[in-house]
Coordinates of C-alpha atoms in Angstrom, one line a residue:
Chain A
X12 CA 0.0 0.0 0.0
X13 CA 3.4 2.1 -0.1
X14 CA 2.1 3.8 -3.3
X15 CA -1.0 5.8 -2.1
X16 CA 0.3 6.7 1.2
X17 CA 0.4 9.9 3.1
X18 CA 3.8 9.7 3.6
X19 CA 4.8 8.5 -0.3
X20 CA 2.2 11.1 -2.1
X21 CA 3.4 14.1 0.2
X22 CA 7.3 13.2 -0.5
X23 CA 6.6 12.3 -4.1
X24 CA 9.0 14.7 -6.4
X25 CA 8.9 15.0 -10.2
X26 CA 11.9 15.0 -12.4
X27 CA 11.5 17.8 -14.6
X28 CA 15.3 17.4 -16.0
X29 CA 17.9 15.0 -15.4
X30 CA 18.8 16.1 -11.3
X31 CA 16.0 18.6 -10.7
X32 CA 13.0 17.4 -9.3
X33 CA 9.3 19.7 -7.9
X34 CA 8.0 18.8 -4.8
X35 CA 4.7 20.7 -3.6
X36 CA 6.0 20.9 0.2
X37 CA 3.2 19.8 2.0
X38 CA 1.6 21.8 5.0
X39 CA 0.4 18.3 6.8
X40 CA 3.8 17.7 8.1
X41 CA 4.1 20.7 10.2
X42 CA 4.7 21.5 13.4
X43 CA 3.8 24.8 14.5
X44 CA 4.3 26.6 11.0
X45 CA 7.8 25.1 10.3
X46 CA 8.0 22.1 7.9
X47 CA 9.2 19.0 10.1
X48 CA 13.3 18.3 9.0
X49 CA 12.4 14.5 8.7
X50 CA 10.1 15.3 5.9
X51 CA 11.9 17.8 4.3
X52 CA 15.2 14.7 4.8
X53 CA 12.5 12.1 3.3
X54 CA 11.9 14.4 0.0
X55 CA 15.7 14.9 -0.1
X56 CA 16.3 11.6 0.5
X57 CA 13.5 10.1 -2.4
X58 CA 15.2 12.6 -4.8
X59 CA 18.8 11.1 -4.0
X60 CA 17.4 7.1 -4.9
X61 CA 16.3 8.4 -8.0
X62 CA 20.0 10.4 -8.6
X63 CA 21.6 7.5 -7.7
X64 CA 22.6 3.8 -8.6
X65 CA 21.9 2.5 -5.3
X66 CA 18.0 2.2 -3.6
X67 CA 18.7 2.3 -0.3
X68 CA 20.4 5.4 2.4
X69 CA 22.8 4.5 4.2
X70 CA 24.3 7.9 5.6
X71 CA 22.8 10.4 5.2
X72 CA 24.7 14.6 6.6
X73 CA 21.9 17.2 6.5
X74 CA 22.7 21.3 7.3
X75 CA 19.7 23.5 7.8
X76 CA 20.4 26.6 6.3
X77 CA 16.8 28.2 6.4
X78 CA 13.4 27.3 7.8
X79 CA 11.3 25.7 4.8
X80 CA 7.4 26.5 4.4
X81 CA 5.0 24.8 2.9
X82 CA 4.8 25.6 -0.9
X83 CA 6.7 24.4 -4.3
X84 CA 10.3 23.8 -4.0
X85 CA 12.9 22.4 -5.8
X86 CA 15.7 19.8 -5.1
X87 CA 18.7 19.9 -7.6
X88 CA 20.7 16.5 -7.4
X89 CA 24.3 15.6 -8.3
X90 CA 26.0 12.7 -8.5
X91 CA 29.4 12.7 -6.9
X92 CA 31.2 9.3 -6.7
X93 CA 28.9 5.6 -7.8
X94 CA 31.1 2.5 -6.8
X95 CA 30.3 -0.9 -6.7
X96 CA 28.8 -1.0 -2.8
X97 CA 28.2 2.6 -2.2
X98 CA 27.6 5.4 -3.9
X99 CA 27.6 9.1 -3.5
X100 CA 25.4 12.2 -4.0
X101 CA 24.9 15.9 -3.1
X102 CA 20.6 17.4 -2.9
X103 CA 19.8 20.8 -2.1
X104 CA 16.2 22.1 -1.7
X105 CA 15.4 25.1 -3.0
X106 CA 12.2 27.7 -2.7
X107 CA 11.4 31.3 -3.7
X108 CA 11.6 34.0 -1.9
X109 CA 9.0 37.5 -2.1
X110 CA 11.3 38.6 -4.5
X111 CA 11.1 35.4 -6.7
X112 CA 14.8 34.7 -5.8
X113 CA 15.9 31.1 -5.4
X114 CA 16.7 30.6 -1.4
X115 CA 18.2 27.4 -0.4
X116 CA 16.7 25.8 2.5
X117 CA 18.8 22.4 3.0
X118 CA 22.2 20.7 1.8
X119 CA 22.5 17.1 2.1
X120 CA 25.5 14.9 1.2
X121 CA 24.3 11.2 1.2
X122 CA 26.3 7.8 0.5
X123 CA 23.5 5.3 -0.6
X124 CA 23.4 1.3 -1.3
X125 CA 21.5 -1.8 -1.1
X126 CA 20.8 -3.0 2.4
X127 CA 19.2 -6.2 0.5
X128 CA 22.9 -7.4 -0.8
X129 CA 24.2 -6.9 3.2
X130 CA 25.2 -10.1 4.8
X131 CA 23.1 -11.0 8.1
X132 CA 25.6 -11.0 10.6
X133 CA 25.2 -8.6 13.9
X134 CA 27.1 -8.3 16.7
X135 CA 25.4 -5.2 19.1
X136 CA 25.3 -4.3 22.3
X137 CA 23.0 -1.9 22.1
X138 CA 19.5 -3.3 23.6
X139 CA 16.3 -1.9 22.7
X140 CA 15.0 1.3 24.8
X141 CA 13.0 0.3 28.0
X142 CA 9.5 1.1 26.8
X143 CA 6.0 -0.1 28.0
X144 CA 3.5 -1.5 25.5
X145 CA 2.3 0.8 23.1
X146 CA -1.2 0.7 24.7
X147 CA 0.6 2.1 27.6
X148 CA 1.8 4.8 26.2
X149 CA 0.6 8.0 25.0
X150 CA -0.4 10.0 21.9
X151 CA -1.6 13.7 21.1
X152 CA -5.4 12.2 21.7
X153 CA -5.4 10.4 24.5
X154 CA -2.7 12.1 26.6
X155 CA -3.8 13.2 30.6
X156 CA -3.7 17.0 28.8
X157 CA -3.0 18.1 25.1
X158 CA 0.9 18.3 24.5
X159 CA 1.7 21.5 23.8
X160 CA 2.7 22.4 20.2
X161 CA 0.7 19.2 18.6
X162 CA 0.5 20.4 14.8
X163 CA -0.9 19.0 11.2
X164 CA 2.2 16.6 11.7
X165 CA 0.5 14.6 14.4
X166 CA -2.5 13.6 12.5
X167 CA -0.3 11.5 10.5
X168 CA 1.8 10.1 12.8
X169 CA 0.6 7.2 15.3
X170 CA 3.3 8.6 18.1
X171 CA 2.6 7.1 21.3
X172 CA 4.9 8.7 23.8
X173 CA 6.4 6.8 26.7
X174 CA 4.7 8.4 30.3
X175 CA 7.9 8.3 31.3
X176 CA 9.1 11.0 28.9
X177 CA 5.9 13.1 28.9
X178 CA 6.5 14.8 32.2
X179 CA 6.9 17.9 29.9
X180 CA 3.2 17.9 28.6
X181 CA 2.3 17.8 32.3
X182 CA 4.3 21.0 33.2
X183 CA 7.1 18.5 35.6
X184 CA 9.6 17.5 33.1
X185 CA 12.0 14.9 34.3
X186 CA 15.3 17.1 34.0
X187 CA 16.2 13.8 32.2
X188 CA 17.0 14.4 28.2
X189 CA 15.0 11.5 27.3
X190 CA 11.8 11.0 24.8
X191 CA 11.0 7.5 23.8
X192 CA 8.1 6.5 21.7
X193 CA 6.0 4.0 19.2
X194 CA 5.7 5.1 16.0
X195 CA 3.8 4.7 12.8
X196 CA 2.3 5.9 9.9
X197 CA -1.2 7.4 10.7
X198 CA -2.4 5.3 7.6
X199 CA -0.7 2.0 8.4
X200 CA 2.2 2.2 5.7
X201 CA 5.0 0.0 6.7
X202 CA 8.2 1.7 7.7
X203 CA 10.9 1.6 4.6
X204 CA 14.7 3.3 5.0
X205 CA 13.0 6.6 3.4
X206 CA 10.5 6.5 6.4
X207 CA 12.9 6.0 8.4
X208 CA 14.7 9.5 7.8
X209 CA 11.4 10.9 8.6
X210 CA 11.0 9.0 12.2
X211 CA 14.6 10.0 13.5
X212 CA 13.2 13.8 13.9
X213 CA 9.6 13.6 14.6
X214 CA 9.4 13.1 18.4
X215 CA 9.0 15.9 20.8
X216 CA 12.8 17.8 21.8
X217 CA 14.2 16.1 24.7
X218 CA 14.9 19.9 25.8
X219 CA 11.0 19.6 26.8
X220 CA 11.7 17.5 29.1
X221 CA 15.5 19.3 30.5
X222 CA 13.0 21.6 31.1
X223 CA 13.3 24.2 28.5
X224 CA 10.7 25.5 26.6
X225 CA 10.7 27.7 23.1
X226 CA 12.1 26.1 19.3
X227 CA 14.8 23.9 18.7
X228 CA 16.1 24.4 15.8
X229 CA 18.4 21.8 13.9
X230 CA 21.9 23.0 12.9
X231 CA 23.0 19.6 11.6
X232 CA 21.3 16.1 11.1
X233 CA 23.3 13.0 10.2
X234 CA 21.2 9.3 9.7
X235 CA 22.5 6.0 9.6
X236 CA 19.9 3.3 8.2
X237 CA 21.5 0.3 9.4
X238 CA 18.7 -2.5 8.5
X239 CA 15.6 -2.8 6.7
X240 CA 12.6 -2.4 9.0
X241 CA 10.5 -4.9 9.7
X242 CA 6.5 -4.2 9.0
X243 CA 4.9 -3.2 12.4
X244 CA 5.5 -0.2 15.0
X245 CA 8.6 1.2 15.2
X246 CA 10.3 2.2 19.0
X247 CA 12.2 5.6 19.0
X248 CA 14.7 6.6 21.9
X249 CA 16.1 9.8 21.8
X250 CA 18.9 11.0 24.3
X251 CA 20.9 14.8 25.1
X252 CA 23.3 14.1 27.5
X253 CA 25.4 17.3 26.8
X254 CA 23.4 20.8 26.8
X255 CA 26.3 22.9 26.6
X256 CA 26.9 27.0 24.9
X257 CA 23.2 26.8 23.9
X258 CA 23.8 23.9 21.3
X259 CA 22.8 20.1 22.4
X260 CA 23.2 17.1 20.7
X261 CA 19.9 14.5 19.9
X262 CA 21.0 10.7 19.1
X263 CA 18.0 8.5 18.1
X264 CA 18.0 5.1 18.3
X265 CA 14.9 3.4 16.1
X266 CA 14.2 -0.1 16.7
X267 CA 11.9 -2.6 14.8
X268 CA 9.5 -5.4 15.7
X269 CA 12.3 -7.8 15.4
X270 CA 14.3 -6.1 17.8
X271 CA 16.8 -4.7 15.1
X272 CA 18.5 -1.6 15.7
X273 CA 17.1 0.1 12.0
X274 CA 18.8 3.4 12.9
X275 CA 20.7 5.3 14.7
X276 CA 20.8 9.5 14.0
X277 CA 22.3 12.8 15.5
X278 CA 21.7 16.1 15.3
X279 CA 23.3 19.2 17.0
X280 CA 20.7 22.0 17.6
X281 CA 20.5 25.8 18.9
X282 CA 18.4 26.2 22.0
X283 CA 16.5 29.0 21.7
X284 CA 14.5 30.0 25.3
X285 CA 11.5 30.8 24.6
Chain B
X105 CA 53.5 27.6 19.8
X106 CA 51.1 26.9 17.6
X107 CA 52.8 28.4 14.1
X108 CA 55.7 26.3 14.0
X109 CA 54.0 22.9 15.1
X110 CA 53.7 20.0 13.2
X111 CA 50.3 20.0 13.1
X112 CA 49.7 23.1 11.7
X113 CA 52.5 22.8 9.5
X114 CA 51.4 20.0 7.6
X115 CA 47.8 21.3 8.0
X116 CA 49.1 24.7 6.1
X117 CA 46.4 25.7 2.9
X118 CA 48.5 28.2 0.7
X119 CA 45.4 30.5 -1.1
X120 CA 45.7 30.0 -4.9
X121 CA 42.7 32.0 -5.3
X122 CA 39.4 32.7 -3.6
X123 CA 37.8 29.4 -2.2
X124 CA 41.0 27.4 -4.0
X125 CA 44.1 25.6 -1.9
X126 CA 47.1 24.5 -1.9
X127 CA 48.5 21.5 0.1
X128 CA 51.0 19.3 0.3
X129 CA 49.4 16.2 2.5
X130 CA 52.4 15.1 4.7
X131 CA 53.5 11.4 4.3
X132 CA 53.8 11.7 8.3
X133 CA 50.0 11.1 8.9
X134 CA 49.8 7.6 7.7
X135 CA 48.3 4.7 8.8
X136 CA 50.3 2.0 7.0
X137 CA 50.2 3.4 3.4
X138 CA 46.7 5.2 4.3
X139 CA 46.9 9.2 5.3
X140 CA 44.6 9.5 8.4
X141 CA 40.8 10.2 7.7
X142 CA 41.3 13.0 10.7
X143 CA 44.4 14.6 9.3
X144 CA 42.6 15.2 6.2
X145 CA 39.3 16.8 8.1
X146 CA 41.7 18.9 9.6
X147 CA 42.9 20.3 6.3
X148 CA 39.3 20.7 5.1
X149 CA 38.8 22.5 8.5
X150 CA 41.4 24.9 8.1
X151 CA 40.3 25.7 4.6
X152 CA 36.5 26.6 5.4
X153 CA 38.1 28.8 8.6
X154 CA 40.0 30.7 5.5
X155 CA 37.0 31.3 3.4
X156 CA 34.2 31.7 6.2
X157 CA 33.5 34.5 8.2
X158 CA 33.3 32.5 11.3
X159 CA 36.5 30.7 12.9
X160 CA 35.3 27.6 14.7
X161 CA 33.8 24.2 13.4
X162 CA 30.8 23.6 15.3
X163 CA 29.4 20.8 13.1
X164 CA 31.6 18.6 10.0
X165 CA 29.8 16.3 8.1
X166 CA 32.3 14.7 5.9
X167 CA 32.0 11.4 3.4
X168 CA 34.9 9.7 2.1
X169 CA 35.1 9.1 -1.5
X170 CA 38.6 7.5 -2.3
X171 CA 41.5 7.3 -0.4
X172 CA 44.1 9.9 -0.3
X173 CA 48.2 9.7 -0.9
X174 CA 50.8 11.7 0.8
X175 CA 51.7 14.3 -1.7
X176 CA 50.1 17.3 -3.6
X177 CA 46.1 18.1 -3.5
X178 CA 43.4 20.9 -3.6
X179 CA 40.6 22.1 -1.4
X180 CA 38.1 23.5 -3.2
X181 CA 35.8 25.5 -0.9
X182 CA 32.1 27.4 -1.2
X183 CA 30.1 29.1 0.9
X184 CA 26.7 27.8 1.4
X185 CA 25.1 30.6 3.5
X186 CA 26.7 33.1 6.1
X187 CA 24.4 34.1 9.5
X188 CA 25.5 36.0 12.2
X189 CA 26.0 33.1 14.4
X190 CA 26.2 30.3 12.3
X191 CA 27.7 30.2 8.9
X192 CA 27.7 26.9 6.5
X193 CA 30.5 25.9 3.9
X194 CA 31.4 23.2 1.7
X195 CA 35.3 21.9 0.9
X196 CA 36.4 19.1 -1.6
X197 CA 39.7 17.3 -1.6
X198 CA 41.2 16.4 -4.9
X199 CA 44.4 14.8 -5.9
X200 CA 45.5 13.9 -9.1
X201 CA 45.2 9.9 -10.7
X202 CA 48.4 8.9 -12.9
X203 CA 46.6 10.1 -16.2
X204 CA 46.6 13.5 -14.1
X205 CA 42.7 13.6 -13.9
X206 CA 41.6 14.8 -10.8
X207 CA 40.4 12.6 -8.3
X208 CA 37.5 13.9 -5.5
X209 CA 38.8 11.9 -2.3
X210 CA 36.3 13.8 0.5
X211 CA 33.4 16.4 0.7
X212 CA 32.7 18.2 3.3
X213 CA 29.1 19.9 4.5
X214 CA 30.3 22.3 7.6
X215 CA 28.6 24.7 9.8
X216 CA 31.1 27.3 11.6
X217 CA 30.7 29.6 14.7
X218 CA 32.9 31.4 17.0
X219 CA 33.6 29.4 20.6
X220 CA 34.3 31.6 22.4
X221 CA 30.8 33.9 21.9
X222 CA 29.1 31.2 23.7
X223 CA 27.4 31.9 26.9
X224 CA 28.9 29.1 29.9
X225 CA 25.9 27.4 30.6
X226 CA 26.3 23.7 30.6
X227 CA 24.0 21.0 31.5
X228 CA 25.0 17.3 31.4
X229 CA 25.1 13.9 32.2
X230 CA 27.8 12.9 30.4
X231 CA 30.8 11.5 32.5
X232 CA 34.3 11.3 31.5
X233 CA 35.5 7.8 30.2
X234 CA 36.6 5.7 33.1
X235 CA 41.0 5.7 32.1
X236 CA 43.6 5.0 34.1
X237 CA 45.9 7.9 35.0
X238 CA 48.1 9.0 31.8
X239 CA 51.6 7.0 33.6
X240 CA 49.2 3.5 33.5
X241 CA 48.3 3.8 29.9
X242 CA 50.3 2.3 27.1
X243 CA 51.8 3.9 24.1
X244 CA 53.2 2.6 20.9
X245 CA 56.9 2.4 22.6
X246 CA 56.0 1.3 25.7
X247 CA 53.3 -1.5 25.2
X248 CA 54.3 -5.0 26.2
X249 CA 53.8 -6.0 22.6
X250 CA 54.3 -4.0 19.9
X251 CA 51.4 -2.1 18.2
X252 CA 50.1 -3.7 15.6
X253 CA 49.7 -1.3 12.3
X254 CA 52.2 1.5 14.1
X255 CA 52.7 4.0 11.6
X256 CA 54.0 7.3 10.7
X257 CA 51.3 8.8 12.8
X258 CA 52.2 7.7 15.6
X259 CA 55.6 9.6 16.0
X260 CA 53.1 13.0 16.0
X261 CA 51.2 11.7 18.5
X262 CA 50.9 11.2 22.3
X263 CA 48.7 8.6 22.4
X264 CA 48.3 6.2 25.8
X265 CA 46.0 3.4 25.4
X266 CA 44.0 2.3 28.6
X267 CA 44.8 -1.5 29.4
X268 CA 41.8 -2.4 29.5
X269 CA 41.1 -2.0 25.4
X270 CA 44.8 -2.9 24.3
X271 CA 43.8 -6.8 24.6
X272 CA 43.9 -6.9 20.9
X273 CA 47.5 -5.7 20.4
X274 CA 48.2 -8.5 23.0
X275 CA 46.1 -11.2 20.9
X276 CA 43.2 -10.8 23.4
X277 CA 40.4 -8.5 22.4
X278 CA 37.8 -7.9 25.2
X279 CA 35.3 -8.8 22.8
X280 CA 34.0 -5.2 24.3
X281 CA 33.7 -2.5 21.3
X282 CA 35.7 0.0 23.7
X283 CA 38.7 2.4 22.2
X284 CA 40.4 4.6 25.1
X285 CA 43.7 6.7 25.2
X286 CA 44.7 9.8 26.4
X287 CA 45.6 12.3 23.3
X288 CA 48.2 15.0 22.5
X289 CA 50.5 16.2 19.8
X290 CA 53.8 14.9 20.2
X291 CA 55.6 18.1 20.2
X292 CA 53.6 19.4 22.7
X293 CA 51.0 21.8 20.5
X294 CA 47.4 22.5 22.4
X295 CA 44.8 21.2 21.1
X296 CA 42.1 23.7 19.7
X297 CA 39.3 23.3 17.6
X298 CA 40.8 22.5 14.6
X299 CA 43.0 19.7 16.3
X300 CA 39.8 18.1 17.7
X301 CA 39.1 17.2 14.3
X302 CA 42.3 14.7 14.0
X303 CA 41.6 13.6 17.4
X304 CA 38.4 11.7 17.2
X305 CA 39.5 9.3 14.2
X306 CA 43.4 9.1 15.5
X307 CA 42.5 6.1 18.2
X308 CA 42.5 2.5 16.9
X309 CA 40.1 0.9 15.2
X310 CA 37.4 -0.5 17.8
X311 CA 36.7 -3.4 15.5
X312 CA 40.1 -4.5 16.7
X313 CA 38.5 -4.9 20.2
X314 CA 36.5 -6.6 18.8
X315 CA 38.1 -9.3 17.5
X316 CA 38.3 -8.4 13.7
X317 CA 41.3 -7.9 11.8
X318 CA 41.8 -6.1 8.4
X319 CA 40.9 -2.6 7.6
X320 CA 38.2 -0.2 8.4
X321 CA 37.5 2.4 6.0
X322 CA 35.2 5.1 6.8
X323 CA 32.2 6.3 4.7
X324 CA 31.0 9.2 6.6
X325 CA 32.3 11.0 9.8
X326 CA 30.4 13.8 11.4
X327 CA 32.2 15.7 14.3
X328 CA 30.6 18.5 16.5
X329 CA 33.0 20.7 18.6
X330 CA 31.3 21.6 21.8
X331 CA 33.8 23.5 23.5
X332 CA 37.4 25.2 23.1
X333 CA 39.9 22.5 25.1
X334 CA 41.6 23.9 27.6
X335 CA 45.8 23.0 27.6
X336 CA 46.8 19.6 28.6
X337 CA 46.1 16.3 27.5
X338 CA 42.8 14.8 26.5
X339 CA 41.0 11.8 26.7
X340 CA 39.6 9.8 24.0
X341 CA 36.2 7.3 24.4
X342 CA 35.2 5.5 21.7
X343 CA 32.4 2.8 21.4
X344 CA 30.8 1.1 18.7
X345 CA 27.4 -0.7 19.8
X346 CA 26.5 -2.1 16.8
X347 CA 28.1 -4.5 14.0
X348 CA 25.9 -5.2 11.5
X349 CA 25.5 -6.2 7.6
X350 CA 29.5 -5.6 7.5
X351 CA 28.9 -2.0 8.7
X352 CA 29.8 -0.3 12.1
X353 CA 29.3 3.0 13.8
X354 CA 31.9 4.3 16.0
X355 CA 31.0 6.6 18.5
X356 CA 33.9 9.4 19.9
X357 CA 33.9 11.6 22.7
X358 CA 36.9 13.9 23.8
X359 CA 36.9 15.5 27.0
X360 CA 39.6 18.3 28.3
X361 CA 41.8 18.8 31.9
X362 CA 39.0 20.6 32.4
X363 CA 36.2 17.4 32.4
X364 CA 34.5 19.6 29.7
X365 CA 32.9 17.6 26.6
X366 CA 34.8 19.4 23.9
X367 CA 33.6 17.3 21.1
X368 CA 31.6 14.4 20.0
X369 CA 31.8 12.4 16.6
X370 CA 29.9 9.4 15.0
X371 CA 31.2 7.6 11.5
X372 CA 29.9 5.0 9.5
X373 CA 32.8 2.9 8.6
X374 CA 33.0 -0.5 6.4
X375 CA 34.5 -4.0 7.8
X376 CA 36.6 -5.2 5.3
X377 CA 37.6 -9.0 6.6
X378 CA 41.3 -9.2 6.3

C-alpha cells in the first residue's frame, strides 16, 4: 500500500530534467508553521534514490540553512562518486523567496546502497530502549492533557509517547533528556529506509523535558539506516546528554518489531528560550 | 606555539585563489600506506576557517570518497550561506590519478561559529570515560607487545591506550567494542578546535577490540565541537554498539583537563575482513 500513502504522495518529487526534481512541500507535516526536518530529509532523501545507482540510504549529513514552508520547492541533485557497494550524491532544496529569488533551505551529502545485498551478521550491544507496550503509552489524543505544540504533523503520525518522557506535557519535566516512543504511519504504511529519515526527527525535543521551553532548531542532522525495518511499530529513543553553549546534541535510536536496531541519527541543535 | 607545530605545519592551505588551496598532504600522517581520515578533516577544516566568516567548526559532516596519498592536492571551498551566528560551507579534496585527472577523495558539508561567543551554561550527564591515569596507559613504545599497524602517525602523536582496550594488540580483544587513550600532539602543540578534528578518528580501530582484523575504511564521519579545550592532555572514548551487515558505527567523545565535553563524533565505517 506504499504507493497511495500519506507519507509517499506528500514526498513524491517529479523529475522535470535530469537532477531537478518539484515537490509541492506539504503543510500536513508541520509542526507549528515550520515544515518537520524529517520530511523535508525524506523528499531529499526520495530525490537522492532516484540520482543515484543505489536504492537504499545509508548515511545520510543534513545542514539547515533556512526554515522551509509549505509551498513548491525544488531539489537539484548531483552525483558525486557511484562505486560498486556505495555510492555518493549531493541534494539541495530550493524555494522562492517574495522577490522570486531562489533561497536554499537544505544541503544534504548522502552515501547510498542496497541494504538487501548486506550479509546478516550482527554483533550489538546496544538493547532496545526500555519502553512499556504501546497501549501504555501515550499519543496527542489520549494524553492526561494536550501536548503543547501538537501540529498537522501529528495527525499522521501514530506517536505514542512513553509516560515516562511526557512529564513535559504535564508542566514537571523529568530534568532527564529523554523521549522515547512508538511510532507509525497514521495510515498503516510499513516503515521503509526513506520513512525512516522521517522518524529520526519527529518526536518531541528532549529539551521539553530538561525543562526548556521555546524552538529547537536543527543546525546539523546525520542518519544511519543500518537495516531494513520490519513491517509493524517502530520504537524511537532519543537521548541529550550534553546541553552545553546553547547547542545540544539529539542521538536517536529506532528499533523494529524484530528487535533490530534500523537506525541510529544525531543532530546538534540551537536552544533558543523561549 | 602553535605556528611552527607539526600539526599546523602540515595542516598549512596556501590560497591559490578565492575558495582554491594549496596542500602538500604530509606522508607523516599515515596509517600504514593510508593518510589519516582525521588529518585530512583537519585540512578541510582549516580551509573553510579561511573562506568563512566564522572561525570555529561547530558541526563537520564529511564522506569519504577515495582514499588519499601523501603528496600534492586541492581544497576547493564554497560558501553555502553566512548568518550572524552560524555560517555553513562546503570543501572538496582532490588529488590527481596517474593520467593526471583529478580525483575527488572527501566532501565536506560544515557549519562554523565562533567558541568563544558562547554563553557558559552547561548541563549534562555525560561522564568522563573511566581511564587510568596517563603514567598507566600504554603507548606505541612502551606496550608489552608492539602495536600492531604503528605507523608514521604515531611519532606526531601522544597517544596512551587504557589496558583495558589494548587486549587486541596482545592477541586478546575484550570482545567489548571500547577504544580509550589519552591524546596529545607529540611536540607538545594545544589542542584547539581544529585539532579536535584529528583527534576523534586518530585512536584505533574499535573493530580490533572486537576481534576483527583487516581494515576499516570510513564512509562518513560527522564531528561537532562543543567547546574550546583547555591545555593539557585529552582523553579519547570510543564505542561502537553495533556490528551489522558488515557496517559499524563508532562513537567518539573527547573530554579536556578541564572534564569539559569538547567534542563528540559518530562515523559509518566498512569491515573489510582481512
Amino acid at each position: 500500500m506504499a504507493g497511495d500513502s500519506e507519507f509517499d504522495r506528500d514526498t513524491a518529487v517529479t523529475r522535470r530534467e535530469p537532477g531537478v526534481y518539484d515537490i509541492d512541500l506539504s503543510a500536513g507535516w508541520t509542526i507549528i508553521n515550520a515544515v518537520n526536518g524529517g520530511y523535508l530529509l525524506s523528499v531529499l532523501g526520495r530525490a537522492l534514490a532516484d540520482t543515484l545507482p543505489h536504492p537504499d540510504p545509508f548515511t545520510v549529513s543534513a545542514h539547515y540553512l533556512t526554515a522551509s514552508q509549505p509551498g513548491p520547492a525544488v531539489v537539484r541533485t548531483e552525483t558525486v562518486r557511484t562505486g560498486r557497494t556505495l555510492s555518493t550524491g549531493q541534494a539541495s532544496l530550493f524555494q522562492c523567496d517574495d522577490e522570486g529569488n531562489e533561497v536554499e533551505r537544505i544541503r544534504v551529502l548522502a552515501s547510498y546502497g542496497d541494504l538487501t545485498t548486506l550479509p546478516d551478521d550482527v554483533r550489538t550491544t546496544a538493547a532496545p530502549p526500555p519502553i512499556p507496550p504501546l497501549e501504555q503509552c501515550f499519543g496527542p489524543d489520549d494524553a492526561p492533557a494536550p501536548i503543547p505544540g501538537s501540529s498537522a504533523i501529528t495527525d499522521r503520525l501514530m506517536l505514542k509517547l512513553d509516560p515516562a518522557t511526557l512529564g513535559w506535557a504535564l508542566g514537571a519535566p523529568s530534568g532527564k533528556g529523554e523521549m522515547r516512543a512508538w511510532f507509525g504511519l497514521a495510515d498503516g504504511r510499513d516503515a521503509d529506509p526513506l520513512s525512516l529519515l522521517l522518524t529520526v526527527d519527529a518526536l518531541p525535543p528532549t529539551a521539553f523535558e530538561i525543562g526548556l521551553k521555546g524552538w529547537v532548531p536543527t543546525v546539523e542532522l546525520t542518519v544511519h539506516v543500518r537495516h531494513r525495518p520490519a513491517p509493524g511499530p517502530l520504537r524511537v529513543s532519543i537521548t541529550t546528554r550534553n546541553l552545553a553553549g546553547g547547542f545540544l546534541e539529539e542521538d536517536a535510536e529506532v528499533w523494529d518489531s524484530e528487535d533490530r536496531l534500523v537506525a541510529q541519527s544525531r543532530q546538534l541543535a540551537r536552544v533558543r528560550l523561549g
